[in-house]
Coordinates of C-alpha atoms and ligand atoms in Angstrom, one line a residue:
M1 CA -20.6 103.3 -80.0
R2 CA -20.2 105.8 -82.7
E3 CA -16.7 107.3 -83.0
E4 CA -16.4 111.1 -82.8
I5 CA -14.6 112.5 -85.8
K6 CA -12.5 115.6 -85.2
I7 CA -12.7 117.9 -88.2
L8 CA -10.7 121.1 -88.8
M9 CA -12.5 123.3 -91.3
L10 CA -10.6 126.1 -93.1
E11 CA -13.5 128.3 -94.2
D12 CA -13.9 132.1 -94.1
S13 CA -17.6 132.1 -94.9
P14 CA -19.7 131.4 -91.7
S15 CA -22.7 130.6 -93.8
D16 CA -20.8 128.0 -95.8
A17 CA -19.4 126.5 -92.6
K18 CA -22.8 126.2 -91.2
L19 CA -24.0 124.6 -94.4
I20 CA -21.3 122.0 -94.3
Q21 CA -22.0 121.2 -90.6
R22 CA -25.6 120.8 -91.3
E23 CA -24.8 118.4 -94.2
L24 CA -22.7 116.3 -91.9
R25 CA -25.3 116.2 -89.1
K26 CA -27.9 115.2 -91.6
D27 CA -25.9 112.0 -92.1
N28 CA -25.9 111.5 -88.4
M29 CA -22.2 111.8 -88.1
L30 CA -20.7 112.5 -84.6
C31 CA -18.4 115.4 -85.4
N32 CA -16.4 117.7 -83.4
I33 CA -15.7 120.6 -85.8
T34 CA -13.3 123.5 -85.3
V35 CA -13.6 126.3 -87.9
V36 CA -10.6 128.5 -88.7
D37 CA -10.2 131.2 -91.3
A38 CA -6.6 132.2 -91.3
K39 CA -3.2 130.7 -91.8
E40 CA -2.1 131.0 -88.1
T41 CA -5.2 129.5 -86.7
F42 CA -5.1 126.8 -89.3
V43 CA -1.6 125.8 -88.3
K44 CA -2.4 126.0 -84.6
G45 CA -5.5 123.9 -85.2
I46 CA -3.6 121.2 -86.9
K47 CA -1.1 121.1 -84.1
D48 CA -3.3 121.5 -81.0
F49 CA -6.6 120.1 -82.1
A50 CA -5.0 117.2 -83.9
P51 CA -7.9 116.6 -86.4
D52 CA -8.9 113.3 -87.9
L53 CA -9.6 115.2 -91.1
I54 CA -9.2 118.6 -92.7
L55 CA -11.8 120.3 -94.9
C56 CA -10.4 123.2 -96.8
D57 CA -12.1 126.0 -98.7
H58 CA -10.4 126.8 -102.0
S59 CA -9.5 130.4 -101.7
L60 CA -9.1 132.3 -98.6
P61 CA -7.5 135.7 -98.6
G62 CA -3.8 135.1 -98.0
L63 CA -3.9 131.3 -98.1
N64 CA -5.0 129.3 -101.1
S65 CA -5.9 125.6 -100.9
M66 CA -2.6 124.4 -102.4
D67 CA -0.6 126.2 -99.7
A68 CA -3.0 125.0 -97.0
L69 CA -2.5 121.4 -98.3
R70 CA 1.3 121.8 -98.2
L71 CA 1.1 123.1 -94.6
A72 CA -1.1 120.3 -93.6
K73 CA 1.2 117.7 -95.2
E74 CA 4.2 119.2 -93.5
I75 CA 2.6 119.3 -90.0
S76 CA 0.5 116.1 -90.1
P77 CA 1.1 114.1 -93.3
D78 CA -1.3 111.4 -92.4
T79 CA -4.4 113.5 -91.8
P80 CA -6.9 113.3 -94.8
F81 CA -7.4 116.5 -96.6
I82 CA -10.6 117.3 -98.6
L83 CA -11.0 120.4 -100.7
V84 CA -14.5 121.9 -100.4
T85 CA -14.9 124.6 -103.0
G86 CA -17.5 126.7 -104.8
S87 CA -15.9 126.2 -108.1
V88 CA -12.6 124.9 -109.4
S89 CA -11.1 124.0 -112.7
E90 CA -10.6 120.4 -113.6
E91 CA -6.9 120.9 -114.0
Y92 CA -6.7 122.4 -110.5
A93 CA -8.6 119.5 -109.1
V94 CA -6.2 117.1 -110.7
S95 CA -3.2 119.0 -109.5
I96 CA -4.4 119.2 -105.9
I97 CA -5.2 115.4 -105.9
K98 CA -1.7 114.8 -107.3
A99 CA -0.3 117.0 -104.6
G100 CA -1.8 114.7 -101.9
A101 CA -5.4 115.9 -101.3
D102 CA -7.7 112.9 -100.8
D103 CA -10.8 114.3 -102.6
Y104 CA -12.5 117.5 -103.6
I105 CA -16.2 118.4 -103.2
L106 CA -18.1 121.1 -104.9
K107 CA -20.2 123.2 -102.5
S108 CA -23.1 122.7 -105.0
N109 CA -22.9 119.0 -104.3
L110 CA -22.4 118.9 -100.5
A111 CA -24.5 115.8 -100.2
R112 CA -21.5 113.8 -101.4
L113 CA -19.4 115.1 -98.4
P114 CA -20.3 112.5 -95.8
M115 CA -19.5 109.7 -98.2
A116 CA -16.2 111.3 -99.4
L117 CA -15.3 112.0 -95.8
N118 CA -15.9 108.4 -94.7
A119 CA -14.0 107.1 -97.7
A120 CA -11.0 109.3 -97.0
L121 CA -10.9 108.3 -93.4
K122 CA -11.3 104.6 -94.3
Q123 CA -8.6 104.9 -96.9
K124 CA -6.2 106.6 -94.4
R125 CA -6.9 104.0 -91.7
A126 CA -6.2 101.2 -94.2
E127 CA -3.0 103.0 -95.3
L128 CA -1.9 103.4 -91.7
Q129 CA -2.7 99.8 -90.9
L130 CA -0.7 98.7 -94.0
R131 CA 2.2 100.9 -93.0
K132 CA 2.2 99.5 -89.5
S133 CA 2.1 95.9 -90.6
E134 CA 4.9 96.7 -93.1
E135 CA 6.9 98.2 -90.3
Q136 CA 6.3 95.2 -88.1
F137 CA 7.2 92.9 -90.9
Q138 CA 10.4 94.9 -91.6
Q139 CA 11.3 94.8 -87.9
T140 CA 10.7 91.0 -87.8
I141 CA 13.0 90.5 -90.8
D142 CA 15.5 92.9 -89.4
R143 CA 15.7 91.1 -86.1
M144 CA 15.6 87.6 -87.5
I145 CA 18.2 85.1 -86.2
D146 CA 19.0 84.3 -89.9
G147 CA 20.7 86.9 -92.0
V148 CA 18.6 88.1 -95.0
Q149 CA 20.2 90.0 -97.9
I150 CA 19.1 90.9 -101.4
I151 CA 21.8 91.3 -104.0
S152 CA 21.2 93.0 -107.3
Y153 CA 22.2 91.7 -110.6
D154 CA 25.3 94.0 -110.5
W155 CA 26.2 92.6 -107.1
R156 CA 25.0 95.5 -104.9
Y157 CA 23.5 95.1 -101.5
L158 CA 19.9 96.2 -102.0
Y159 CA 18.7 95.0 -98.6
V160 CA 20.5 93.7 -95.6
N161 CA 18.9 93.0 -92.2
D162 CA 20.6 93.7 -88.8
T163 CA 21.8 90.1 -88.6
V164 CA 23.7 90.3 -92.0
A165 CA 25.3 93.6 -90.9
A166 CA 26.4 91.9 -87.6
Q167 CA 27.6 88.7 -89.5
G168 CA 29.4 90.8 -92.1
K169 CA 31.0 93.1 -89.6
Y170 CA 29.8 96.3 -91.2
R171 CA 27.1 98.8 -90.5
K172 CA 24.0 98.4 -92.7
E173 CA 24.5 101.9 -94.2
D174 CA 28.1 101.0 -95.1
M175 CA 26.9 98.0 -97.1
L176 CA 23.7 99.2 -98.8
G177 CA 24.3 100.4 -102.4
H178 CA 27.9 99.0 -102.4
T179 CA 29.0 95.9 -104.3
M180 CA 30.1 92.7 -102.6
M181 CA 33.5 93.2 -104.2
E182 CA 33.9 96.6 -102.7
K183 CA 33.1 95.4 -99.2
Y184 CA 35.0 92.1 -99.4
P185 CA 37.8 92.4 -101.9
G186 CA 38.7 89.0 -103.5
I187 CA 35.2 87.6 -102.8
E188 CA 34.8 87.0 -106.5
K189 CA 37.5 84.3 -106.3
T190 CA 35.7 82.2 -103.7
K191 CA 33.7 79.1 -104.0
M192 CA 30.7 80.9 -102.4
F193 CA 30.8 83.6 -105.1
R194 CA 30.7 80.9 -107.8
M195 CA 27.5 79.6 -106.2
L196 CA 26.0 83.1 -106.1
E197 CA 26.8 83.4 -109.8
T198 CA 25.2 80.1 -110.6
C199 CA 22.0 81.1 -108.8
M200 CA 22.1 84.5 -110.5
K201 CA 22.3 82.9 -114.0
E202 CA 20.4 79.7 -113.6
R203 CA 17.8 80.8 -111.2
V204 CA 18.1 77.8 -109.0
L205 CA 18.0 77.3 -105.2
L206 CA 21.5 76.4 -103.8
E207 CA 22.6 75.6 -100.3
M208 CA 26.1 75.4 -98.8
E209 CA 28.2 75.7 -95.7
N210 CA 30.7 78.5 -96.2
E211 CA 34.0 79.2 -94.4
F212 CA 34.5 82.9 -94.7
K213 CA 37.7 84.9 -94.1
F214 CA 36.9 88.5 -93.1
P215 CA 39.1 91.5 -94.2
D216 CA 40.4 91.6 -90.6
G217 CA 41.7 88.1 -91.0
S218 CA 39.1 86.4 -88.6
M219 CA 37.2 83.4 -89.7
G220 CA 33.4 82.7 -89.7
W221 CA 31.3 79.8 -90.7
F222 CA 27.8 80.3 -92.3
K223 CA 25.1 78.0 -93.6
L224 CA 23.7 79.7 -96.7
S225 CA 20.6 79.3 -98.7
I226 CA 20.9 81.1 -102.0
Q227 CA 17.6 81.8 -103.9
P228 CA 16.6 83.7 -107.0
A229 CA 14.7 86.9 -106.3
A230 CA 13.1 89.5 -108.6
E231 CA 15.9 92.0 -108.0
G232 CA 18.8 89.4 -108.3
I233 CA 19.3 86.9 -105.5
L234 CA 18.3 86.5 -101.9
I235 CA 20.6 85.0 -99.4
L236 CA 19.6 83.5 -96.1
S237 CA 22.6 83.0 -93.8
R238 CA 22.9 81.4 -90.4
D239 CA 26.1 81.9 -88.3
I240 CA 27.3 78.4 -87.3
S241 CA 30.8 79.6 -86.2
D242 CA 30.3 78.5 -82.5
K243 CA 29.2 75.0 -83.6
K244 CA 32.0 74.8 -86.1
I245 CA 34.6 76.0 -83.6
A246 CA 33.4 73.5 -81.0
M247 CA 33.6 70.7 -83.7
L248 CA 37.1 71.7 -84.7
Q249 CA 38.1 71.7 -81.0
L250 CA 36.6 68.3 -80.6
E251 CA 38.5 67.1 -83.7
E252 CA 41.7 68.5 -82.2
Q253 CA 41.1 66.8 -78.9
N254 CA 40.3 63.6 -80.8
M255 CA 43.6 63.9 -82.7
E256 CA 45.4 64.6 -79.4
L257 CA 43.8 61.5 -77.8
R258 CA 44.7 59.4 -80.8
K259 CA 48.3 60.6 -80.5
I260 CA 48.3 59.8 -76.8
N261 CA 46.9 56.4 -77.5
A262 CA 49.5 55.6 -80.1
E263 CA 52.2 56.8 -77.7
L264 CA 50.8 54.6 -75.0
D265 CA 50.8 51.7 -77.4
R266 CA 54.4 52.4 -78.3
F267 CA 55.3 52.7 -74.7
V268 CA 53.7 49.5 -73.6
Y269 CA 55.4 47.7 -76.5
S270 CA 58.8 49.2 -75.8
A271 CA 58.5 48.8 -72.0
S272 CA 57.6 45.1 -72.2
H273 CA 60.4 44.5 -74.7
E274 CA 62.9 46.3 -72.5
M275 CA 61.8 44.4 -69.4
R276 CA 61.8 41.1 -71.1
A277 CA 65.6 41.3 -72.0
P278 CA 66.8 41.3 -68.3
L279 CA 64.1 38.8 -67.4
C280 CA 65.3 36.4 -70.1
N281 CA 68.9 36.9 -68.9
V282 CA 67.8 36.1 -65.4
L283 CA 66.2 32.9 -66.6
G284 CA 69.2 31.8 -68.7
L285 CA 71.7 32.7 -65.9
N286 CA 69.6 30.9 -63.4
A287 CA 69.6 27.7 -65.5
L288 CA 73.4 28.0 -65.8
A289 CA 73.9 28.5 -62.1
K290 CA 71.9 25.3 -61.4
K291 CA 74.3 23.3 -63.5
Q292 CA 77.5 25.1 -62.3
Q293 CA 79.6 23.0 -59.9
D294 CA 82.4 25.6 -59.4
E295 CA 81.4 27.8 -56.5
G296 CA 83.5 30.8 -57.8
Q297 CA 81.8 30.6 -61.2
R298 CA 78.4 30.2 -59.5
Q299 CA 79.0 33.5 -57.6
D300 CA 79.9 35.3 -60.9
I301 CA 76.6 34.1 -62.4
L302 CA 74.7 35.2 -59.3
E303 CA 76.2 38.6 -59.5
K304 CA 75.2 38.9 -63.1
I305 CA 71.7 37.9 -62.1
D306 CA 71.8 40.8 -59.5
G307 CA 72.8 43.1 -62.2
C308 CA 69.9 42.1 -64.4
V309 CA 67.4 42.4 -61.5
A310 CA 68.9 45.9 -60.7
R311 CA 68.4 46.9 -64.3
L312 CA 64.8 45.6 -64.2
D313 CA 64.2 47.6 -61.0
H314 CA 65.7 50.6 -62.7
I315 CA 63.3 50.3 -65.6
I316 CA 60.3 49.9 -63.3
H317 CA 61.5 52.8 -61.2
D318 CA 61.7 55.0 -64.4
I319 CA 58.3 53.9 -65.6
V320 CA 56.8 54.9 -62.3
H321 CA 58.5 58.4 -62.6
F322 CA 57.2 58.7 -66.1
S323 CA 53.7 57.8 -65.2
R324 CA 53.7 60.2 -62.2
N325 CA 54.8 63.0 -64.4
S326 CA 52.0 62.5 -66.8
R327 CA 49.4 62.1 -64.2
M328 CA 50.1 64.5 -61.3
D329 CA 49.2 68.1 -61.2
V330 CA 52.1 70.6 -61.4
A331 CA 53.0 72.0 -58.0
K332 CA 54.0 75.6 -57.5
E333 CA 56.3 75.8 -54.5
K334 CA 59.3 77.9 -53.5
I335 CA 62.4 76.0 -54.6
D336 CA 65.7 76.1 -52.6
F337 CA 68.1 75.0 -55.4
S338 CA 70.9 74.2 -53.0
E339 CA 68.7 71.8 -51.1
L340 CA 67.3 70.4 -54.4
L341 CA 70.8 69.8 -55.9
N342 CA 72.3 68.3 -52.8
K343 CA 69.4 65.9 -52.5
S344 CA 69.8 64.9 -56.2
I345 CA 73.6 64.4 -55.8
A346 CA 73.0 62.3 -52.7
Q347 CA 70.7 60.0 -54.8
C348 CA 73.6 59.2 -57.1
R349 CA 76.0 58.2 -54.4
D350 CA 75.8 54.4 -55.3
L351 CA 76.8 54.9 -58.9
D352 CA 80.0 53.4 -60.2
G353 CA 82.9 55.9 -60.2
V354 CA 81.0 58.6 -58.3
E355 CA 83.8 58.9 -55.9
R356 CA 86.1 60.2 -58.6
I357 CA 83.7 63.0 -59.7
L358 CA 83.7 66.4 -58.2
P359 CA 80.3 68.0 -58.4
S360 CA 80.1 71.8 -58.1
I361 CA 77.0 73.9 -57.6
Q362 CA 76.5 77.6 -58.3
V363 CA 73.2 79.4 -57.8
Y364 CA 72.9 83.1 -59.0
G365 CA 70.0 85.5 -58.5
Q366 CA 68.2 87.0 -55.6
E367 CA 64.6 86.2 -56.8
F368 CA 62.6 83.4 -55.4
F369 CA 61.9 80.6 -57.8
Y370 CA 58.6 78.7 -57.9
S371 CA 58.1 75.4 -59.5
D372 CA 57.6 71.7 -58.8
F373 CA 60.2 70.4 -56.3
S374 CA 59.7 66.6 -56.9
R375 CA 59.7 66.9 -60.7
L376 CA 62.9 69.0 -60.6
E377 CA 64.5 66.4 -58.3
V378 CA 63.8 63.6 -60.7
M379 CA 65.0 65.8 -63.6
M380 CA 68.3 66.7 -61.8
K381 CA 68.9 63.2 -60.6
N382 CA 68.6 61.9 -64.2
L383 CA 71.0 64.5 -65.6
L384 CA 73.5 64.1 -62.8
S385 CA 73.5 60.3 -62.9
N386 CA 74.1 60.5 -66.7
S387 CA 77.1 62.8 -66.1
I388 CA 78.5 60.2 -63.6
K389 CA 77.6 57.1 -65.7
Y390 CA 79.1 58.6 -68.9
H391 CA 82.2 60.2 -67.3
D392 CA 85.5 59.6 -69.1
P393 CA 87.7 57.2 -67.1
K394 CA 90.7 58.7 -68.8
Q395 CA 90.0 62.2 -67.5
R396 CA 92.3 63.2 -64.7
N397 CA 89.7 65.5 -63.1
P398 CA 86.2 64.4 -64.1
Y399 CA 83.6 66.9 -63.0
V400 CA 80.0 67.8 -63.2
K401 CA 79.1 71.5 -62.9
I402 CA 75.7 72.8 -62.2
S403 CA 74.9 76.4 -62.5
V404 CA 71.5 78.0 -61.9
H405 CA 70.6 81.6 -62.9
I406 CA 67.3 82.8 -61.4
S407 CA 65.3 85.8 -62.5
A408 CA 61.8 87.0 -61.9
D409 CA 60.7 85.3 -65.1
E410 CA 62.7 82.1 -65.4
A411 CA 65.6 79.9 -64.2
N412 CA 68.4 78.9 -66.6
I413 CA 70.0 75.7 -65.5
E414 CA 73.2 74.3 -67.0
V415 CA 74.5 70.8 -66.3
S416 CA 77.9 70.2 -67.9
D417 CA 80.4 67.5 -67.6
N418 CA 83.8 66.6 -69.2
G419 CA 82.7 63.0 -69.9
I420 CA 82.8 60.9 -73.0
G421 CA 80.3 63.1 -74.9
I422 CA 77.6 62.1 -77.4
H423 CA 78.2 61.5 -81.1
E424 CA 76.3 64.0 -83.2
K425 CA 74.4 61.2 -85.0
H426 CA 72.7 60.4 -81.7
I427 CA 72.0 64.0 -80.6
D428 CA 68.5 64.2 -82.1
E429 CA 67.6 60.8 -80.7
I430 CA 68.7 60.8 -77.1
F431 CA 65.4 62.4 -75.8
K432 CA 63.4 59.5 -77.3
M433 CA 61.9 56.8 -75.3
F434 CA 64.2 53.8 -74.6
Y435 CA 67.0 55.3 -76.7
R436 CA 70.6 54.4 -75.6
A437 CA 73.5 56.1 -77.4
S438 CA 76.3 54.0 -75.9
E439 CA 75.1 50.5 -75.4
A440 CA 78.3 49.3 -73.9
K441 CA 78.3 51.8 -71.1
S442 CA 74.6 52.1 -70.4
T443 CA 73.1 50.0 -67.8
G444 CA 70.1 52.4 -67.7
S445 CA 66.7 52.0 -69.2
G446 CA 67.1 54.6 -72.0
L447 CA 64.1 56.4 -70.4
G448 CA 66.1 59.0 -68.3
L449 CA 66.3 61.8 -70.9
Y450 CA 62.8 61.1 -72.2
I451 CA 61.5 61.6 -68.6
V452 CA 63.6 64.8 -68.3
K453 CA 62.1 66.2 -71.5
E454 CA 58.6 65.3 -70.5
I455 CA 59.1 67.0 -67.1
V456 CA 60.6 70.1 -68.7
E457 CA 57.6 70.4 -71.1
K458 CA 55.2 69.8 -68.3
L459 CA 56.8 72.7 -66.4
G460 CA 56.4 74.9 -69.5
G461 CA 60.2 75.0 -70.2
T462 CA 62.7 74.0 -72.9
I463 CA 65.8 71.8 -73.0
R464 CA 68.6 71.6 -75.4
V465 CA 72.0 69.8 -75.4
Q466 CA 75.5 70.5 -76.7
S467 CA 78.0 67.7 -76.8
F468 CA 81.4 66.8 -78.2
V469 CA 82.8 63.3 -78.2
G470 CA 85.8 63.2 -75.9
A471 CA 85.2 66.7 -74.5
G472 CA 81.9 66.6 -72.6
T473 CA 78.2 67.4 -72.6
T474 CA 76.1 70.4 -71.5
F475 CA 72.4 70.4 -71.0
F476 CA 70.7 73.9 -71.1
I477 CA 67.3 74.0 -69.4
K478 CA 65.0 77.1 -69.3
L479 CA 62.1 76.9 -66.8
P480 CA 59.4 79.6 -66.2
N481 CA 59.2 81.1 -62.7
T482 CA 55.6 80.3 -61.8
P483 CA 54.5 81.8 -58.6
V484 CA 51.1 80.7 -57.2
G485 CA 48.4 82.0 -59.5
A486 CA 50.6 81.9 -62.6
L487 CA 49.5 79.5 -65.4
I488 CA 51.5 76.9 -67.2
S489 CA 50.0 76.5 -70.7
Ligands
ADP501 P1 70.2 55.8 -70.3 O1 69.4 55.0 -69.3 O2 70.8 54.9 -71.4 O3 71.3 56.6 -69.6 P2 69.1 58.3 -71.1 O4 67.8 58.5 -71.7 O5 69.3 58.9 -69.7 O6 69.2 56.7 -71.0 O7 70.2 58.7 -72.1 C1 70.2 58.4 -73.4 C2 71.6 58.2 -74.0 O8 72.2 59.5 -74.1 C3 72.5 57.4 -73.1 O9 72.4 56.1 -73.5 C4 73.8 58.0 -73.4 O10 74.4 57.4 -74.5 C5 73.6 59.4 -73.8 N1 73.9 60.4 -72.7 C6 73.0 61.0 -71.9 N2 73.6 61.8 -71.0 C7 74.9 61.8 -71.3 C8 76.1 62.4 -70.9 N3 76.1 63.3 -69.9 N4 77.3 62.1 -71.4 C9 77.4 61.3 -72.5 N5 76.3 60.6 -73.0 C10 75.1 60.9 -72.4

């Protein structure tokens, strides 16, 4: 099917208009022609009729062809414009072509009109097609997953696509025309910039993974391909931050796991070592008991065996507490400190010398406190039993004082005694696994304070100690108040 061509003809001579129409019909063209002869109707025609092509007579009263061309370009820049004129100077013809007309035809040579008209239409269509595909190409590059940027020899952003703007944390218009150094001060001192320089000078393709610090302090990781381009260099960039962050987290978890593994190794080694000592004693004492004739001495040996077994039991007991603390989820329950402390004191009733020591409990604050009851019980029992075990027999009034201050955010617990105290050379060591600071007195496992510290950390708190030999020891514990719903990091 032939396509109808809409033609707007600016012509004030009806006879010339007819002549032109006849010429076009001769060529069998399917034309829909509107003839206008004044500026207003010309403008209206371009707007309302929306022609595929404009034919313009050279000189109409009040509107010459140059003005008509300007109007046409203003209103519909893509519509082909052909000048049809009786006579025109060569200079004028050149100037109107330069101004944007597609062709000019002399009325004396109208036979050329159909060909010129077809050529102008074809040319316009090709131009439009090219522009469209350029726009599509531009859009495709703009929206590419990879960043594309072209940097000039003087380090200015000549082109950046949407992705580069997003990656670079700037708007495109804030980057274009500016230098890299203006946008990222200090960039010239980076390894990446040295690569860009090498590509700029040596015209070679380079690839790298780049860790980038943005002016706002945040970090990003990019895979870059740096290539020579006519204007300078072209950089393709892919944001690999998510992958990198996941890798770093994995590395961190790996390190954490290795640390836990090493700790476990150390624990197994120390625990077996600690358990072997009382076991060996039991074996030795047992052999001795077998040979012993004197009943009194045999009883002594059997008591010593009891002591060793009790110690072994103590160690196993502590190991179970330690393992429970690392395994079990942290509970968040309402804590009644009086109940908790009385229960912990009751658990120490079999310790040597307990009858001499007066415990005192003070709880301050109206707020409810939420934490993990059984962990707190183990913690308090360990601290209280130490105050009892390491009391000073020379003290006339040995005591252990427990005070608790509760607020909406935390509980501050102090456990203080007037016992033998801890020498300062041991202070930094006492929270370590199987560490005993006073071998002579300790029948314990050396795990008590290690467990206390682990519990406090698990509950999100802190612990510190102050002690003076011969004066006594105070433990200060700060625990967060964690109502249901609150998180312990
Ligand atoms: P142990 O089983 O030896 O009691 P802990 O881990 O509970 O192990 O304590 C480590 C060391 O810290 C103890 O051996 C003891 O020397 C010292 N210690 C702990 N609490 C006190 C205290 N209240 N008074 C004096 N020394 C203490």
